[in-house]
Amino acid sequence: MTDEDYMREALHEAQGASARGEVPVGAVIVNAAGKIIARTGNAPISICDPTAHAEVLALRDAAYTSQNYRLGGMTLYVTLEPCTMCAGAIANARIDRVVYGASDVKGGAVENGVRFFEQTTCHHRPEIKGGVLALECAALLKAFFKARRK
């Protein structure tokens, strides 16, 4: 499968989050063999947990599935540029690659904001690829917030 194929899986999770009234962000984690070992969408509202971003939930599931809190050799696909909290979790998990869809000018921490992985204090820097299916990812978010403003 390609980065676009995995991002479509993350988009599917984002659509599920949207259907539950959550901000539509989805994530999947793929192991070195190319198998999806974790998939989830945002859930802070439904599980009353401010840390329940799609990335954090996927990291938890992948760690549990692999029985290791270190997720080296794995790739995280997420529909929106990770925030500072998620970037910290990604670094702690030692994810090898982060592939994201839409950029987040206000809350992102990879190419925007604090640029977490570029800081000298960051102890692990994954390979980053942004902009994969960015238009589709952004359109889902825009439609969600437009509907909420009505």
PDB file of C-alpha atoms in Angstrom, residues 5-122:
ATOM      1  CA  ASP A   5      -3.777   4.330   0.712  1.00  0.00           C
ATOM      2  CA  TYR A   6      -2.922   4.478   4.414  1.00  0.00           C
ATOM      3  CA  MET A   7      -4.072   8.109   4.579  1.00  0.00           C
ATOM      4  CA  ARG A   8      -7.429   7.033   3.146  1.00  0.00           C
ATOM      5  CA  GLU A   9      -7.694   4.618   6.076  1.00  0.00           C
ATOM      6  CA  ALA A  10      -6.964   7.510   8.446  1.00  0.00           C
ATOM      7  CA  LEU A  11      -9.611   9.592   6.647  1.00  0.00           C
ATOM      8  CA  HIS A  12     -12.113   6.805   7.237  1.00  0.00           C
ATOM      9  CA  GLU A  13     -11.346   7.032  10.975  1.00  0.00           C
ATOM     10  CA  ALA A  14     -11.738  10.824  10.823  1.00  0.00           C
ATOM     11  CA  GLN A  15     -15.170  10.414   9.245  1.00  0.00           C
ATOM     12  CA  GLY A  16     -16.132   8.111  12.101  1.00  0.00           C
ATOM     13  CA  ALA A  17     -14.991  10.711  14.621  1.00  0.00           C
ATOM     14  CA  SER A  18     -17.074  13.324  12.843  1.00  0.00           C
ATOM     15  CA  ALA A  19     -20.136  11.079  12.982  1.00  0.00           C
ATOM     16  CA  ARG A  20     -19.657  10.887  16.773  1.00  0.00           C
ATOM     17  CA  GLY A  21     -19.509  14.696  17.022  1.00  0.00           C
ATOM     18  CA  GLU A  22     -15.740  14.778  17.472  1.00  0.00           C
ATOM     19  CA  VAL A  23     -13.358  16.965  15.485  1.00  0.00           C
ATOM     20  CA  PRO A  24     -12.675  14.783  12.428  1.00  0.00           C
ATOM     21  CA  VAL A  25      -9.085  13.702  12.852  1.00  0.00           C
ATOM     22  CA  GLY A  26      -8.117  10.110  12.218  1.00  0.00           C
ATOM     23  CA  ALA A  27      -4.915   8.131  12.631  1.00  0.00           C
ATOM     24  CA  VAL A  28      -3.511   4.742  11.754  1.00  0.00           C
ATOM     25  CA  ILE A  29      -0.199   3.159  12.695  1.00  0.00           C
ATOM     26  CA  VAL A  30       1.511   0.783  10.325  1.00  0.00           C
ATOM     27  CA  ASN A  31       4.269  -1.624  11.368  1.00  0.00           C
ATOM     28  CA  ALA A  32       7.425  -2.360   9.380  1.00  0.00           C
ATOM     29  CA  ALA A  33       5.642  -5.187   7.533  1.00  0.00           C
ATOM     30  CA  GLY A  34       3.001  -2.744   6.263  1.00  0.00           C
ATOM     31  CA  LYS A  35       0.201  -4.012   8.504  1.00  0.00           C
ATOM     32  CA  ILE A  36      -2.134  -1.541  10.201  1.00  0.00           C
ATOM     33  CA  ILE A  37      -1.866  -2.326  13.920  1.00  0.00           C
ATOM     34  CA  ALA A  38      -3.837   0.641  15.265  1.00  0.00           C
ATOM     35  CA  ARG A  39      -6.636   2.821  13.916  1.00  0.00           C
ATOM     36  CA  THR A  40      -8.691   5.438  15.663  1.00  0.00           C
ATOM     37  CA  GLY A  41     -10.258   8.871  15.538  1.00  0.00           C
ATOM     38  CA  ASN A  42     -10.435  11.780  17.936  1.00  0.00           C
ATOM     39  CA  ALA A  43     -12.417  11.022  21.099  1.00  0.00           C
ATOM     40  CA  PRO A  44     -11.863  13.681  23.804  1.00  0.00           C
ATOM     41  CA  ILE A  45     -15.583  14.456  24.075  1.00  0.00           C
ATOM     42  CA  SER A  46     -16.902  10.908  24.028  1.00  0.00           C
ATOM     43  CA  ILE A  47     -14.442   9.544  26.600  1.00  0.00           C
ATOM     44  CA  CYS A  48     -14.054  12.790  28.598  1.00  0.00           C
ATOM     45  CA  ASP A  49     -10.288  12.863  28.103  1.00  0.00           C
ATOM     46  CA  PRO A  50      -8.516  15.988  26.837  1.00  0.00           C
ATOM     47  CA  THR A  51      -5.570  13.847  25.720  1.00  0.00           C
ATOM     48  CA  ALA A  52      -7.716  11.582  23.525  1.00  0.00           C
ATOM     49  CA  HIS A  53      -6.420  12.943  20.237  1.00  0.00           C
ATOM     50  CA  ALA A  54      -6.364  10.414  17.398  1.00  0.00           C
ATOM     51  CA  GLU A  55      -2.566  10.201  17.482  1.00  0.00           C
ATOM     52  CA  VAL A  56      -2.363   9.514  21.221  1.00  0.00           C
ATOM     53  CA  LEU A  57      -5.086   6.865  21.072  1.00  0.00           C
ATOM     54  CA  ALA A  58      -3.367   5.194  18.110  1.00  0.00           C
ATOM     55  CA  LEU A  59      -0.013   5.229  19.923  1.00  0.00           C
ATOM     56  CA  ARG A  60      -1.628   3.596  22.963  1.00  0.00           C
ATOM     57  CA  ASP A  61      -3.275   0.899  20.841  1.00  0.00           C
ATOM     58  CA  ALA A  62      -0.085   0.213  18.880  1.00  0.00           C
ATOM     59  CA  ALA A  63       1.987  -0.052  22.056  1.00  0.00           C
ATOM     60  CA  TYR A  64      -0.538  -2.440  23.574  1.00  0.00           C
ATOM     61  CA  THR A  65      -0.726  -4.542  20.393  1.00  0.00           C
ATOM     62  CA  SER A  66       3.053  -4.739  20.031  1.00  0.00           C
ATOM     63  CA  GLN A  67       3.571  -5.117  23.819  1.00  0.00           C
ATOM     64  CA  ASN A  68       6.211  -2.391  23.642  1.00  0.00           C
ATOM     65  CA  TYR A  69       6.011   1.315  24.363  1.00  0.00           C
ATOM     66  CA  ARG A  70       8.756   1.902  21.784  1.00  0.00           C
ATOM     67  CA  LEU A  71       7.297   1.895  18.295  1.00  0.00           C
ATOM     68  CA  GLY A  72      10.455   2.022  16.194  1.00  0.00           C
ATOM     69  CA  GLY A  73      10.045   0.876  12.615  1.00  0.00           C
ATOM     70  CA  MET A  74       6.454   2.118  12.551  1.00  0.00           C
ATOM     71  CA  THR A  75       4.710   4.898  10.646  1.00  0.00           C
ATOM     72  CA  LEU A  76       1.915   7.100  11.974  1.00  0.00           C
ATOM     73  CA  TYR A  77      -0.571   8.422   9.422  1.00  0.00           C
ATOM     74  CA  VAL A  78      -2.758  11.268  10.666  1.00  0.00           C
ATOM     75  CA  THR A  79      -5.159  13.511   8.801  1.00  0.00           C
ATOM     76  CA  LEU A  80      -4.059  16.732  10.531  1.00  0.00           C
ATOM     77  CA  GLU A  81      -0.633  18.060  11.467  1.00  0.00           C
ATOM     78  CA  PRO A  82       0.074  16.938  15.051  1.00  0.00           C
ATOM     79  CA  CYS A  83      -0.144  19.414  17.930  1.00  0.00           C
ATOM     80  CA  THR A  84       2.591  19.880  20.527  1.00  0.00           C
ATOM     81  CA  MET A  85       1.113  17.266  22.880  1.00  0.00           C
ATOM     82  CA  CYS A  86       0.929  14.669  20.118  1.00  0.00           C
ATOM     83  CA  ALA A  87       4.404  15.520  18.820  1.00  0.00           C
ATOM     84  CA  GLY A  88       5.780  14.873  22.312  1.00  0.00           C
ATOM     85  CA  ALA A  89       4.017  11.522  22.472  1.00  0.00           C
ATOM     86  CA  ILE A  90       5.323  10.623  19.003  1.00  0.00           C
ATOM     87  CA  ALA A  91       8.882  11.421  20.089  1.00  0.00           C
ATOM     88  CA  ASN A  92       8.514   9.376  23.279  1.00  0.00           C
ATOM     89  CA  ALA A  93       7.163   6.424  21.290  1.00  0.00           C
ATOM     90  CA  ARG A  94      10.124   6.641  18.869  1.00  0.00           C
ATOM     91  CA  ILE A  95       7.874   6.450  15.786  1.00  0.00           C
ATOM     92  CA  ASP A  96      10.078   6.322  12.659  1.00  0.00           C
ATOM     93  CA  ARG A  97       7.824   8.244  10.277  1.00  0.00           C
ATOM     94  CA  VAL A  98       4.943  10.670  10.567  1.00  0.00           C
ATOM     95  CA  VAL A  99       2.799  11.223   7.489  1.00  0.00           C
ATOM     96  CA  TYR A 100       0.078  13.831   7.819  1.00  0.00           C
ATOM     97  CA  GLY A 101      -2.567  15.338   5.584  1.00  0.00           C
ATOM     98  CA  ALA A 102      -3.664  18.909   6.261  1.00  0.00           C
ATOM     99  CA  SER A 103      -1.416  21.527   7.814  1.00  0.00           C
ATOM    100  CA  ASP A 104      -2.663  23.229  10.978  1.00  0.00           C
ATOM    101  CA  VAL A 105      -1.539  26.857  11.082  1.00  0.00           C
ATOM    102  CA  LYS A 106      -3.139  27.489  14.494  1.00  0.00           C
ATOM    103  CA  GLY A 107      -2.479  24.283  16.415  1.00  0.00           C
ATOM    104  CA  GLY A 108       0.139  22.356  14.483  1.00  0.00           C
ATOM    105  CA  ALA A 109       3.588  21.796  15.938  1.00  0.00           C
ATOM    106  CA  VAL A 110       5.482  20.142  13.082  1.00  0.00           C
ATOM    107  CA  GLU A 111       5.734  22.653  10.245  1.00  0.00           C
ATOM    108  CA  ASN A 112       3.843  25.347  12.139  1.00  0.00           C
ATOM    109  CA  GLY A 113       3.938  26.687  15.688  1.00  0.00           C
ATOM    110  CA  VAL A 114       6.764  25.430  17.863  1.00  0.00           C
ATOM    111  CA  ARG A 115       8.159  23.038  15.221  1.00  0.00           C
ATOM    112  CA  PHE A 116       8.647  20.481  17.960  1.00  0.00           C
ATOM    113  CA  PHE A 117      10.939  18.087  16.112  1.00  0.00           C
ATOM    114  CA  GLU A 118      13.350  20.903  15.193  1.00  0.00           C
ATOM    115  CA  GLN A 119      14.016  21.850  18.825  1.00  0.00           C
ATOM    116  CA  THR A 120      17.445  20.986  20.213  1.00  0.00           C
ATOM    117  CA  THR A 121      15.754  19.472  23.263  1.00  0.00           C
ATOM    118  CA  CYS A 122      13.789  16.981  21.146  1.00  0.00           C
TER     119      CYS A 122
END
